[in-house]
Amino acid sequence: MDVKYNAIYLDCFAGISGNMLLGALLDAGAPAELLRTELAKLPVTGYELVITRVDKGGINACYLDVQVDESVHEHRTLADIVAMIDCAELAPAVKELAKRIFTRLAEAEGKVHGMPAEEVHFHEVGAVDSIVDIVGIAWALDYLGIEHIYASRLHVGSGFVKCCHGLMPVPAPATAELLQGIPCYQGDIAKELVTPTGAAVLATLGNGFGAMPESFVSARIGYGAGTWELEIPNVLRLYAGNVSALLSGREDGQCLVLEANIDDQSPELYGYVMDRLFAAGALDVWLTPIFMKKNRPATKLSVLIPADCRTKAVDIVLQETTSIGMRIYPVSRSMASREFMIISLPWGEVKVKISSHQGKICNVAPEYEDCRKIAEATGVPLKVVQHIALKEAMSIC
């Protein structure tokens, strides 16, 4: 039974970048050769992925370097990058994670430059190395089964960094935008320690910041090396392990529900609004048809959020819908804990979700997207793939 971790805690005493995080994930158990295989599915050329072991201040760490052909200087829009990810034969969960991170980057860059996210032309963050880093991180998180990401306060560094627009203060403007609401400090090191890619991953996927959660139990530690030689070890320390159901909000967890009644908005907008709310950390989003005063048909938008996502969710609803107000109230929820296993079928691998309550398995469910992919590739009926996957999983459990 190949059970994965469900949480990581990132000790960012030397900051965080895309290659540091991906290196730490590899050091914590994501296989490097499988990463290369998955990245080869992207329509991206002109780079070499070099993975080595290095010593940083006495700590042995995994250093991942994306060496890009100097002649490659493409500028891409968000739509370009999304299209590249969509056309690759990657797992749906990996695509979703990568696109969420890039969307968050585009929104930050757009705000800094005073333009819509769709019009941003990525320079540093849109380069080949960042595409590789972000898709690689999304794959490694999915491979390890990570559902919760926690981090310490971020050491951002100080001084100035050279960007395509000239010298910028550390943290760079887009990074500073992404770090709103995340505890950080500058320290005495005159370097850029938190990059836009590192900030975007945490702003998009981070569940909490500060001390290590009390209910988190570490099972393995990985170190990802940065490029700089500093007076402190330039590494990101990653604790991989499991967080209890209570802390993850699955058992008697306290959350908030945000509700807005909307009767004057085009239905086309709801899909976009829901995507943005999920990207901001919403646990669930749903729509309910209702009737308002004068018997007008309307839609009730409901959002289940952790308390620390309240500000982001409120901003999105007010900015992206026609609502001018909403109700917010606390709720409790109980959910089964979840683990994942990978089973091998004659046609490929399927991820299976195992749900448990009070130490007893209460549900075993093969992932739909994995089964669908096999059915489409082989012609085997989807229900047959699901049945065989479930039977194989039950025999192991």
PDB file of C-alpha atoms in Angstrom, residues 8-145:
ATOM      1  CA  ILE A   8       4.266  19.651   4.579  1.00  0.00           C
ATOM      2  CA  TYR A   9       5.740  22.372   6.766  1.00  0.00           C
ATOM      3  CA  LEU A  10       8.272  24.706   5.152  1.00  0.00           C
ATOM      4  CA  ASP A  11      10.982  26.272   7.315  1.00  0.00           C
ATOM      5  CA  CYS A  12      11.797  29.405   5.297  1.00  0.00           C
ATOM      6  CA  PHE A  13      14.710  30.782   7.344  1.00  0.00           C
ATOM      7  CA  ALA A  14      16.575  31.400   4.058  1.00  0.00           C
ATOM      8  CA  GLY A  15      13.515  32.287   2.008  1.00  0.00           C
ATOM      9  CA  ILE A  16      11.858  30.248  -0.699  1.00  0.00           C
ATOM     10  CA  SER A  17      12.124  30.004  -4.477  1.00  0.00           C
ATOM     11  CA  GLY A  18      10.664  27.661  -7.048  1.00  0.00           C
ATOM     12  CA  ASN A  19      13.792  25.566  -7.450  1.00  0.00           C
ATOM     13  CA  MET A  20      14.368  25.415  -3.676  1.00  0.00           C
ATOM     14  CA  LEU A  21      10.866  24.063  -3.103  1.00  0.00           C
ATOM     15  CA  LEU A  22      11.064  21.569  -5.951  1.00  0.00           C
ATOM     16  CA  GLY A  23      14.483  20.423  -4.757  1.00  0.00           C
ATOM     17  CA  ALA A  24      13.121  19.929  -1.233  1.00  0.00           C
ATOM     18  CA  LEU A  25      10.169  17.927  -2.574  1.00  0.00           C
ATOM     19  CA  LEU A  26      12.576  15.681  -4.471  1.00  0.00           C
ATOM     20  CA  ASP A  27      14.688  15.268  -1.348  1.00  0.00           C
ATOM     21  CA  ALA A  28      11.529  14.312   0.557  1.00  0.00           C
ATOM     22  CA  GLY A  29      10.697  11.452  -1.772  1.00  0.00           C
ATOM     23  CA  ALA A  30       9.396  12.601  -5.152  1.00  0.00           C
ATOM     24  CA  PRO A  31      11.460  10.610  -7.717  1.00  0.00           C
ATOM     25  CA  ALA A  32      13.667  12.713  -9.969  1.00  0.00           C
ATOM     26  CA  GLU A  33      13.432  10.469 -13.032  1.00  0.00           C
ATOM     27  CA  LEU A  34       9.647  10.455 -12.901  1.00  0.00           C
ATOM     28  CA  LEU A  35       9.762  14.252 -12.655  1.00  0.00           C
ATOM     29  CA  ARG A  36      11.821  14.369 -15.847  1.00  0.00           C
ATOM     30  CA  THR A  37       9.307  12.105 -17.574  1.00  0.00           C
ATOM     31  CA  GLU A  38       6.392  14.330 -16.577  1.00  0.00           C
ATOM     32  CA  LEU A  39       8.141  17.578 -17.534  1.00  0.00           C
ATOM     33  CA  ALA A  40       8.981  16.114 -20.950  1.00  0.00           C
ATOM     34  CA  LYS A  41       5.245  16.157 -21.665  1.00  0.00           C
ATOM     35  CA  LEU A  42       5.287  19.969 -21.747  1.00  0.00           C
ATOM     36  CA  PRO A  43       5.755  21.673 -25.131  1.00  0.00           C
ATOM     37  CA  VAL A  44       8.852  23.416 -23.756  1.00  0.00           C
ATOM     38  CA  THR A  45      12.341  23.081 -25.214  1.00  0.00           C
ATOM     39  CA  GLY A  46      15.664  24.836 -24.835  1.00  0.00           C
ATOM     40  CA  TYR A  47      16.459  23.803 -21.281  1.00  0.00           C
ATOM     41  CA  GLU A  48      18.327  21.130 -19.335  1.00  0.00           C
ATOM     42  CA  LEU A  49      17.264  19.998 -15.874  1.00  0.00           C
ATOM     43  CA  VAL A  50      20.361  19.451 -13.725  1.00  0.00           C
ATOM     44  CA  ILE A  51      19.859  17.850 -10.294  1.00  0.00           C
ATOM     45  CA  THR A  52      22.848  17.551  -7.960  1.00  0.00           C
ATOM     46  CA  ARG A  53      23.725  17.219  -4.273  1.00  0.00           C
ATOM     47  CA  VAL A  54      25.429  20.268  -2.789  1.00  0.00           C
ATOM     48  CA  ASP A  55      26.692  21.450   0.585  1.00  0.00           C
ATOM     49  CA  LYS A  56      25.181  24.680   1.885  1.00  0.00           C
ATOM     50  CA  GLY A  57      26.687  25.790   5.166  1.00  0.00           C
ATOM     51  CA  GLY A  58      27.204  22.213   6.294  1.00  0.00           C
ATOM     52  CA  ILE A  59      23.783  20.940   5.152  1.00  0.00           C
ATOM     53  CA  ASN A  60      23.612  18.466   2.300  1.00  0.00           C
ATOM     54  CA  ALA A  61      20.759  19.471   0.009  1.00  0.00           C
ATOM     55  CA  CYS A  62      19.210  18.782  -3.377  1.00  0.00           C
ATOM     56  CA  TYR A  63      20.006  21.531  -5.890  1.00  0.00           C
ATOM     57  CA  LEU A  64      17.787  21.766  -8.933  1.00  0.00           C
ATOM     58  CA  ASP A  65      19.011  23.998 -11.746  1.00  0.00           C
ATOM     59  CA  VAL A  66      17.022  24.693 -14.909  1.00  0.00           C
ATOM     60  CA  GLN A  67      19.719  25.642 -17.403  1.00  0.00           C
ATOM     61  CA  VAL A  68      18.045  27.589 -20.189  1.00  0.00           C
ATOM     62  CA  ASP A  69      19.456  28.181 -23.652  1.00  0.00           C
ATOM     63  CA  GLU A  70      20.574  31.829 -23.628  1.00  0.00           C
ATOM     64  CA  SER A  71      18.938  32.366 -27.014  1.00  0.00           C
ATOM     65  CA  VAL A  72      15.487  31.662 -25.526  1.00  0.00           C
ATOM     66  CA  HIS A  73      13.839  34.970 -24.601  1.00  0.00           C
ATOM     67  CA  GLU A  74      10.153  34.344 -25.162  1.00  0.00           C
ATOM     68  CA  HIS A  75       7.571  36.500 -23.410  1.00  0.00           C
ATOM     69  CA  ARG A  76       4.292  34.705 -22.803  1.00  0.00           C
ATOM     70  CA  THR A  77       0.838  35.743 -21.677  1.00  0.00           C
ATOM     71  CA  LEU A  78      -1.176  33.856 -19.102  1.00  0.00           C
ATOM     72  CA  ALA A  79      -3.258  32.374 -21.936  1.00  0.00           C
ATOM     73  CA  ASP A  80      -0.082  31.106 -23.632  1.00  0.00           C
ATOM     74  CA  ILE A  81       1.059  29.345 -20.479  1.00  0.00           C
ATOM     75  CA  VAL A  82      -2.380  27.910 -19.705  1.00  0.00           C
ATOM     76  CA  ALA A  83      -2.556  26.531 -23.260  1.00  0.00           C
ATOM     77  CA  MET A  84       0.863  24.894 -22.854  1.00  0.00           C
ATOM     78  CA  ILE A  85      -0.251  23.218 -19.628  1.00  0.00           C
ATOM     79  CA  ASP A  86      -3.627  22.159 -21.013  1.00  0.00           C
ATOM     80  CA  CYS A  87      -2.154  20.438 -24.061  1.00  0.00           C
ATOM     81  CA  ALA A  88       0.313  18.379 -22.008  1.00  0.00           C
ATOM     82  CA  GLU A  89      -0.597  14.807 -20.983  1.00  0.00           C
ATOM     83  CA  LEU A  90      -0.409  15.640 -17.284  1.00  0.00           C
ATOM     84  CA  ALA A  91      -2.761  14.556 -14.519  1.00  0.00           C
ATOM     85  CA  PRO A  92      -5.763  16.895 -14.186  1.00  0.00           C
ATOM     86  CA  ALA A  93      -4.849  17.758 -10.588  1.00  0.00           C
ATOM     87  CA  VAL A  94      -1.350  18.772 -11.681  1.00  0.00           C
ATOM     88  CA  LYS A  95      -2.727  21.002 -14.426  1.00  0.00           C
ATOM     89  CA  GLU A  96      -5.153  22.664 -12.039  1.00  0.00           C
ATOM     90  CA  LEU A  97      -2.489  23.406  -9.426  1.00  0.00           C
ATOM     91  CA  ALA A  98      -0.038  24.808 -11.986  1.00  0.00           C
ATOM     92  CA  LYS A  99      -2.682  27.008 -13.609  1.00  0.00           C
ATOM     93  CA  ARG A 100      -3.841  28.335 -10.233  1.00  0.00           C
ATOM     94  CA  ILE A 101      -0.291  29.351  -9.332  1.00  0.00           C
ATOM     95  CA  PHE A 102       0.316  31.073 -12.675  1.00  0.00           C
ATOM     96  CA  THR A 103      -3.036  32.853 -12.444  1.00  0.00           C
ATOM     97  CA  ARG A 104      -2.070  34.192  -9.036  1.00  0.00           C
ATOM     98  CA  LEU A 105       1.222  35.417 -10.497  1.00  0.00           C
ATOM     99  CA  ALA A 106      -0.570  37.141 -13.365  1.00  0.00           C
ATOM    100  CA  GLU A 107      -2.955  38.885 -10.976  1.00  0.00           C
ATOM    101  CA  ALA A 108      -0.054  40.176  -8.885  1.00  0.00           C
ATOM    102  CA  GLU A 109       1.921  41.352 -11.912  1.00  0.00           C
ATOM    103  CA  GLY A 110      -1.191  42.959 -13.364  1.00  0.00           C
ATOM    104  CA  LYS A 111      -1.892  44.906 -10.191  1.00  0.00           C
ATOM    105  CA  VAL A 112       1.693  46.141 -10.024  1.00  0.00           C
ATOM    106  CA  HIS A 113       1.679  47.279 -13.664  1.00  0.00           C
ATOM    107  CA  GLY A 114      -1.896  48.552 -13.713  1.00  0.00           C
ATOM    108  CA  MET A 115      -3.343  46.126 -16.245  1.00  0.00           C
ATOM    109  CA  PRO A 116      -5.653  43.086 -16.328  1.00  0.00           C
ATOM    110  CA  ALA A 117      -4.034  39.753 -15.579  1.00  0.00           C
ATOM    111  CA  GLU A 118      -4.831  38.568 -19.111  1.00  0.00           C
ATOM    112  CA  GLU A 119      -2.701  41.340 -20.618  1.00  0.00           C
ATOM    113  CA  VAL A 120       0.420  40.696 -18.547  1.00  0.00           C
ATOM    114  CA  HIS A 121       3.441  39.560 -20.538  1.00  0.00           C
ATOM    115  CA  PHE A 122       5.530  37.396 -18.263  1.00  0.00           C
ATOM    116  CA  HIS A 123       9.216  38.110 -18.207  1.00  0.00           C
ATOM    117  CA  GLU A 124      11.129  36.578 -15.290  1.00  0.00           C
ATOM    118  CA  VAL A 125       8.139  34.604 -14.000  1.00  0.00           C
ATOM    119  CA  GLY A 126       7.165  33.461 -17.495  1.00  0.00           C
ATOM    120  CA  ALA A 127      10.588  32.178 -18.433  1.00  0.00           C
ATOM    121  CA  VAL A 128      11.198  28.519 -19.137  1.00  0.00           C
ATOM    122  CA  ASP A 129      12.726  27.870 -15.719  1.00  0.00           C
ATOM    123  CA  SER A 130       9.627  29.135 -13.892  1.00  0.00           C
ATOM    124  CA  ILE A 131       7.290  27.080 -16.063  1.00  0.00           C
ATOM    125  CA  VAL A 132       9.385  24.011 -15.275  1.00  0.00           C
ATOM    126  CA  ASP A 133       9.540  24.878 -11.563  1.00  0.00           C
ATOM    127  CA  ILE A 134       5.807  25.485 -11.176  1.00  0.00           C
ATOM    128  CA  VAL A 135       4.637  22.456 -13.140  1.00  0.00           C
ATOM    129  CA  GLY A 136       7.276  20.361 -11.355  1.00  0.00           C
ATOM    130  CA  ILE A 137       6.079  21.574  -7.951  1.00  0.00           C
ATOM    131  CA  ALA A 138       2.460  20.847  -8.864  1.00  0.00           C
ATOM    132  CA  TRP A 139       3.419  17.331  -9.961  1.00  0.00           C
ATOM    133  CA  ALA A 140       5.517  16.630  -6.843  1.00  0.00           C
ATOM    134  CA  LEU A 141       2.759  17.843  -4.492  1.00  0.00           C
ATOM    135  CA  ASP A 142       0.249  15.628  -6.274  1.00  0.00           C
ATOM    136  CA  TYR A 143       2.629  12.652  -6.303  1.00  0.00           C
ATOM    137  CA  LEU A 144       3.269  12.891  -2.557  1.00  0.00           C
ATOM    138  CA  GLY A 145      -0.453  13.406  -1.821  1.00  0.00           C
TER     139      GLY A 145
END
